[in-house]
Coordinates of C-alpha atoms and ligand atoms in Angstrom, one line a residue:
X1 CA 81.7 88.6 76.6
X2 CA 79.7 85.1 77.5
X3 CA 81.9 83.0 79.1
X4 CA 81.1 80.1 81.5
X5 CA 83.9 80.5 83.3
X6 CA 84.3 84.1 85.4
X7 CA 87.2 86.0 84.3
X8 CA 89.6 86.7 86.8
X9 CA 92.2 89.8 86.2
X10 CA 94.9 90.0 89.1
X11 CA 97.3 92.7 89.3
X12 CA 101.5 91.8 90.6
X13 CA 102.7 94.7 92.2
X14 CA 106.1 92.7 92.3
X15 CA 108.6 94.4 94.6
X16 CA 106.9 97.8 94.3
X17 CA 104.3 100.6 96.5
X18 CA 105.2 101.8 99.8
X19 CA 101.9 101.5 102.1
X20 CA 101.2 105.3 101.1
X21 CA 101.5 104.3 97.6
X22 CA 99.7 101.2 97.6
X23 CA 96.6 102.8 99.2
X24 CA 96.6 105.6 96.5
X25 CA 96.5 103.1 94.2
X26 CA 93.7 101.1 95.3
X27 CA 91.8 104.4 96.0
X28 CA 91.8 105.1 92.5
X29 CA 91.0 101.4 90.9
X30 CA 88.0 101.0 93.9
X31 CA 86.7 104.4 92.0
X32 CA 87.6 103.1 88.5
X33 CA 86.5 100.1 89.1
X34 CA 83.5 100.1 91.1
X35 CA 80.7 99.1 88.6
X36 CA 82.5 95.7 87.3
X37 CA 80.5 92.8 88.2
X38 CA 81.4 90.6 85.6
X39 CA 85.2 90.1 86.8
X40 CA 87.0 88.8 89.5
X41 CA 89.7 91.7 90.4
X42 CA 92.3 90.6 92.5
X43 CA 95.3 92.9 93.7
X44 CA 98.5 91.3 95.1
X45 CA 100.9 94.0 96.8
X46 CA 103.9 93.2 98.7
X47 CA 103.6 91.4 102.0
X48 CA 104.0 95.3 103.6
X49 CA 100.9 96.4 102.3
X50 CA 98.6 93.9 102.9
X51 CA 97.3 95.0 106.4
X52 CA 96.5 99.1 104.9
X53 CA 95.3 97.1 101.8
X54 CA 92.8 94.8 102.9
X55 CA 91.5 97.8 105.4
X56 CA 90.8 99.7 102.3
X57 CA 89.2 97.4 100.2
X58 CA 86.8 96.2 102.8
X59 CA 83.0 96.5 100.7
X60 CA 84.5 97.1 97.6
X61 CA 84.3 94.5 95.1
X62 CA 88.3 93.9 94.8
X63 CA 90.0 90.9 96.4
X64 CA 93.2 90.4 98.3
X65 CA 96.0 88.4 97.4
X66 CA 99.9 87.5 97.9
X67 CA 103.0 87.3 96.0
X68 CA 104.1 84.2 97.6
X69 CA 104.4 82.2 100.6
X70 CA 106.2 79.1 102.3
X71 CA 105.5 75.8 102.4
X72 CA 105.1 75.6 106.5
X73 CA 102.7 76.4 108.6
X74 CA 105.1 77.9 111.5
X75 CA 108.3 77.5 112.8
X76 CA 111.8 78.2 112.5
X77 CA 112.0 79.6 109.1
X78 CA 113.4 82.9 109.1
X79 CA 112.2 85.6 107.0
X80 CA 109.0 83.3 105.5
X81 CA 105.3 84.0 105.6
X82 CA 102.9 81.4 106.5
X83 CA 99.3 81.0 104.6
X84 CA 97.4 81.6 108.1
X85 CA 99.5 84.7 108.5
X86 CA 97.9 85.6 104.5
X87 CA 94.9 84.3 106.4
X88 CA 94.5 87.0 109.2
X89 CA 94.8 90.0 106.5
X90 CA 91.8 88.7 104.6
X91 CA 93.8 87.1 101.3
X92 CA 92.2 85.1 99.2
X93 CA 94.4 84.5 96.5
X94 CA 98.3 83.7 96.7
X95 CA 100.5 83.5 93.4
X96 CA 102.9 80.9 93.5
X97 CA 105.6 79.5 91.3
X98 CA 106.6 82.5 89.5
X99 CA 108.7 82.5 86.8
X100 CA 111.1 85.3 89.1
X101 CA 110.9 82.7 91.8
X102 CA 111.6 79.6 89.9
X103 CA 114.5 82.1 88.4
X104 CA 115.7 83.9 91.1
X105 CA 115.0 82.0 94.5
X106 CA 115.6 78.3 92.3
X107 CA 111.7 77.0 93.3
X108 CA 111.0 73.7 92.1
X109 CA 107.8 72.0 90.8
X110 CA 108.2 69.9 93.5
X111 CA 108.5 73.1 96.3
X112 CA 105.8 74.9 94.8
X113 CA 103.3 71.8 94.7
X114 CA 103.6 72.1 98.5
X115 CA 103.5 75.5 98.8
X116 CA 100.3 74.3 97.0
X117 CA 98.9 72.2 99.6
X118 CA 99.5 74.1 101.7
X119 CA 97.5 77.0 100.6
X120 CA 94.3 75.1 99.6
X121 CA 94.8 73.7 103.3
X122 CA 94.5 77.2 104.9
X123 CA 91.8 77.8 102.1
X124 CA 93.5 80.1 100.0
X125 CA 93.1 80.0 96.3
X126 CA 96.4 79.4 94.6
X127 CA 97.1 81.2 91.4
X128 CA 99.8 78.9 90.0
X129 CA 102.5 80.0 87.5
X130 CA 103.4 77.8 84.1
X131 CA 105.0 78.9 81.2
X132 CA 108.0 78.4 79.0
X133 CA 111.1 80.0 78.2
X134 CA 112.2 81.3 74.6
X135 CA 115.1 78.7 73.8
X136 CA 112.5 76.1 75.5
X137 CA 109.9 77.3 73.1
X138 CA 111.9 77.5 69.5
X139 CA 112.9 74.0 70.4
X140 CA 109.4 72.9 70.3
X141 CA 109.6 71.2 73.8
X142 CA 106.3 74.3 75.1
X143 CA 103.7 71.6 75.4
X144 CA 106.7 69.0 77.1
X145 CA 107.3 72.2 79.8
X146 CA 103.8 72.8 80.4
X147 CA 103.2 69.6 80.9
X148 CA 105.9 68.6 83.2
X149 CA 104.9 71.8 85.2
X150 CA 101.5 70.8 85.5
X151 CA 102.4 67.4 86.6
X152 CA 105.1 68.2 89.2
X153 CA 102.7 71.2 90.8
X154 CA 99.6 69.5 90.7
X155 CA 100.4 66.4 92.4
X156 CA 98.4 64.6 95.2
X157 CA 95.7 67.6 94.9
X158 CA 92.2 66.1 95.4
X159 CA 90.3 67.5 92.3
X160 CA 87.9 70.0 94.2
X161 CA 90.9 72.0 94.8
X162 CA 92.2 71.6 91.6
X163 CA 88.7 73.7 91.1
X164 CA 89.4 76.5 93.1
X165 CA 92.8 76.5 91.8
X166 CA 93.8 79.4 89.0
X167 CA 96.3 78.7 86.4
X168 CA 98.5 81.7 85.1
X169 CA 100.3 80.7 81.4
X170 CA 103.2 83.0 81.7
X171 CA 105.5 82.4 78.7
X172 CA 108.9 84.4 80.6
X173 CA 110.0 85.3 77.2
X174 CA 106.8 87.8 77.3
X175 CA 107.1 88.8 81.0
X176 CA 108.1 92.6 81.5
X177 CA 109.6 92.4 77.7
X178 CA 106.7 93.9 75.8
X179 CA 106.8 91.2 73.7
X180 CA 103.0 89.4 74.4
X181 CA 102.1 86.3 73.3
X182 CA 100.0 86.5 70.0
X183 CA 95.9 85.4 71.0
X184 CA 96.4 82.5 68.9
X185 CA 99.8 81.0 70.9
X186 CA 98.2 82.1 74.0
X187 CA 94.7 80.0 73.3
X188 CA 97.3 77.5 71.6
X189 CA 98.4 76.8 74.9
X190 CA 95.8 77.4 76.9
X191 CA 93.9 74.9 75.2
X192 CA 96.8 72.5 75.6
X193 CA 97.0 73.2 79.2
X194 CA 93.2 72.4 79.7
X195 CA 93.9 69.1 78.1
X196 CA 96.4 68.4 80.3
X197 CA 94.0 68.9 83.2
X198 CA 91.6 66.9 81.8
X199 CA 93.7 64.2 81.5
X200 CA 95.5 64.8 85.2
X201 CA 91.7 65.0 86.0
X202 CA 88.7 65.1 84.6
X203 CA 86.5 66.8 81.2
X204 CA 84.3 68.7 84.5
X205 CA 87.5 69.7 86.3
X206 CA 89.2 71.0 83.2
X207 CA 86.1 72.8 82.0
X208 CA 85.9 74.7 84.9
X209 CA 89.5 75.8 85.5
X210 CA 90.6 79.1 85.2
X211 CA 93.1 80.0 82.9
X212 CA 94.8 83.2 83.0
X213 CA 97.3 84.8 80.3
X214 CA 100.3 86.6 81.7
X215 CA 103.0 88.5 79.9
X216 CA 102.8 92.3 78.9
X217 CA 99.1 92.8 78.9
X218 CA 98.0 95.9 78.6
X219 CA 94.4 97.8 77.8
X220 CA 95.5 97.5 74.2
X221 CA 95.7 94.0 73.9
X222 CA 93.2 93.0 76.6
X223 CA 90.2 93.0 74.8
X224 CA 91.5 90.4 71.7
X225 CA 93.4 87.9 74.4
X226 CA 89.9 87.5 76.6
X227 CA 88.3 87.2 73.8
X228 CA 90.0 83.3 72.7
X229 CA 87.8 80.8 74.5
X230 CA 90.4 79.3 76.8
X231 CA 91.6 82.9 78.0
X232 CA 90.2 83.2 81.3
X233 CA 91.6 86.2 82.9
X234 CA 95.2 87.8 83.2
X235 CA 97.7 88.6 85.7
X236 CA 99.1 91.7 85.2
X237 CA 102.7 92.9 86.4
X238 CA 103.5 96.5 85.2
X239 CA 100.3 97.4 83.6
X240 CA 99.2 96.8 87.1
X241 CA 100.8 99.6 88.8
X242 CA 99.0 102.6 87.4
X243 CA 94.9 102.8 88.5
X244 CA 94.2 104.0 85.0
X245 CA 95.8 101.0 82.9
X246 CA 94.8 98.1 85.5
X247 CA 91.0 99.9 85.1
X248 CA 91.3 99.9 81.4
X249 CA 92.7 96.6 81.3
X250 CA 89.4 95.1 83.6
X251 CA 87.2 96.9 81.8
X252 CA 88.7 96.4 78.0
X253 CA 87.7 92.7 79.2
X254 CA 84.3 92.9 79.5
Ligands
LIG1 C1 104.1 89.0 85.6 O1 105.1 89.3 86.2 O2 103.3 88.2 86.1 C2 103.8 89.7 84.4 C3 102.9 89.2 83.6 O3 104.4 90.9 84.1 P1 104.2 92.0 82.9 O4 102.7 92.2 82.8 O5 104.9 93.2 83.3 O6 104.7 91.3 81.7

């Protein structure tokens, strides 16, 4: 597949993998796995894992990445992980603003655009969550969400950064249901979500975004989502968990 932008296929472990279990995973995708070039392959365990994780992955060609982290850089903040802390374990990548943390822990646009900040200031590349609900969606107000997501998340960030940033579309109504976006609503809003870049931004910026589909991917229909020209990559949840069907899904994308 000829893109010009890299594809990018990241795994969420979610709340899931002892260390034992995380390593015997990534034993069997670094085997699976180990003649893609052509992707970016990025693994995001628990914050538990990270340590055995990034030991193990060392010279292979799969990168490190988090589920989360706060918006401070140290301090009195019980229970919270700081990017420089992500830093010492060799991430690269940390998602933020998922749809189970807007959900569950109430994050804002507003929280997550500093969590933001604060990850591009300790260098890590942010792989931000979007995406709308089902009632949001048959009331015709997708493109108003997206767009009011973007805004709120993106703000004050200088547009180099916006470059290095990763977008995940994650309509929740297809998250963990089995229900996946169709490759024409996904490019739908894709496309829609590069415009709003571009217009946030700039025609360069925007062209050279990534943009990720989220929401029940699986090898199945891997190969027809990458395949829409604003599809840039995926972030996988449950597909994720199992060496075989993250390998199958990586390599269905090629
Ligand atoms: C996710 O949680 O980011 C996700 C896309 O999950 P699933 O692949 O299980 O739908």
């Amino acid at each position: 597949m000829d893109k010009e932008r890299k594809l990018i296929i990241a795994g969420n472990w979610k709340m899931n993998k002892t260390v034992a279990e995380a390593l015997d995973l990534v034993s069997g995708l670094k085997r699976e796995c180990k003649d893609v070039k052509e992707v970016d392959i990025v693994v995001c365990p628990p914050f538990t894992a990270l340590g055995e994780v990034s030991k193990a992955i060392l010279d292979s060609n799969i990168r490190l990445g988090a589920q989360n982290m706060s918006e401070h850089n140290y301090g009195a903040f019980t229970g919270e992980i700081a990017a420089g802390m992500l830093k010492e374990f060799s991430v690269r990548f940390v998602i933020l603003g998922h749809s189970e943390r807007r959900q569950y822990q109430k994050e804002s646009d507003a929280l997550i655009n500093k969590k933001l900040l604060a990850a591009h200031g300790a260098s890590l590349k942010p792989i931000l969550c979007i995406g709308e609900t089902l009632a949001e969606r048959e009331a015709g107000q997708m493109e108003k969400i997206l767009a009011t997501q973007l805004r709120g998340c993106l703000s004050g960030l200088p547009r180099q950064q916006m470059e290095e940033t990763v977008i995940a579309y994650e309509p929740v109504w297809a998250i963990g249901t089995g229900q996946t976006a169709s490759t024409q609503q996904a490019q739908d809003a894709h496309l829609y979500i590069r415009a709003v870049v571009a217009k946030l931004f700039d025609d360069t910026v925007a062209r050279r975004v990534r943009i990720q589909y989220g929401g029940s991917v699986k090898s199945a229909n891997a190969r027809d989502l990458m395949s829409q020209p604003d599809v840039d990559g995926a972030l996988v949840g449950g597909a994720s968990l199992e060496d075989r069907s993250f390998a199958d899904i990586v390599k269905n994308s090629i």
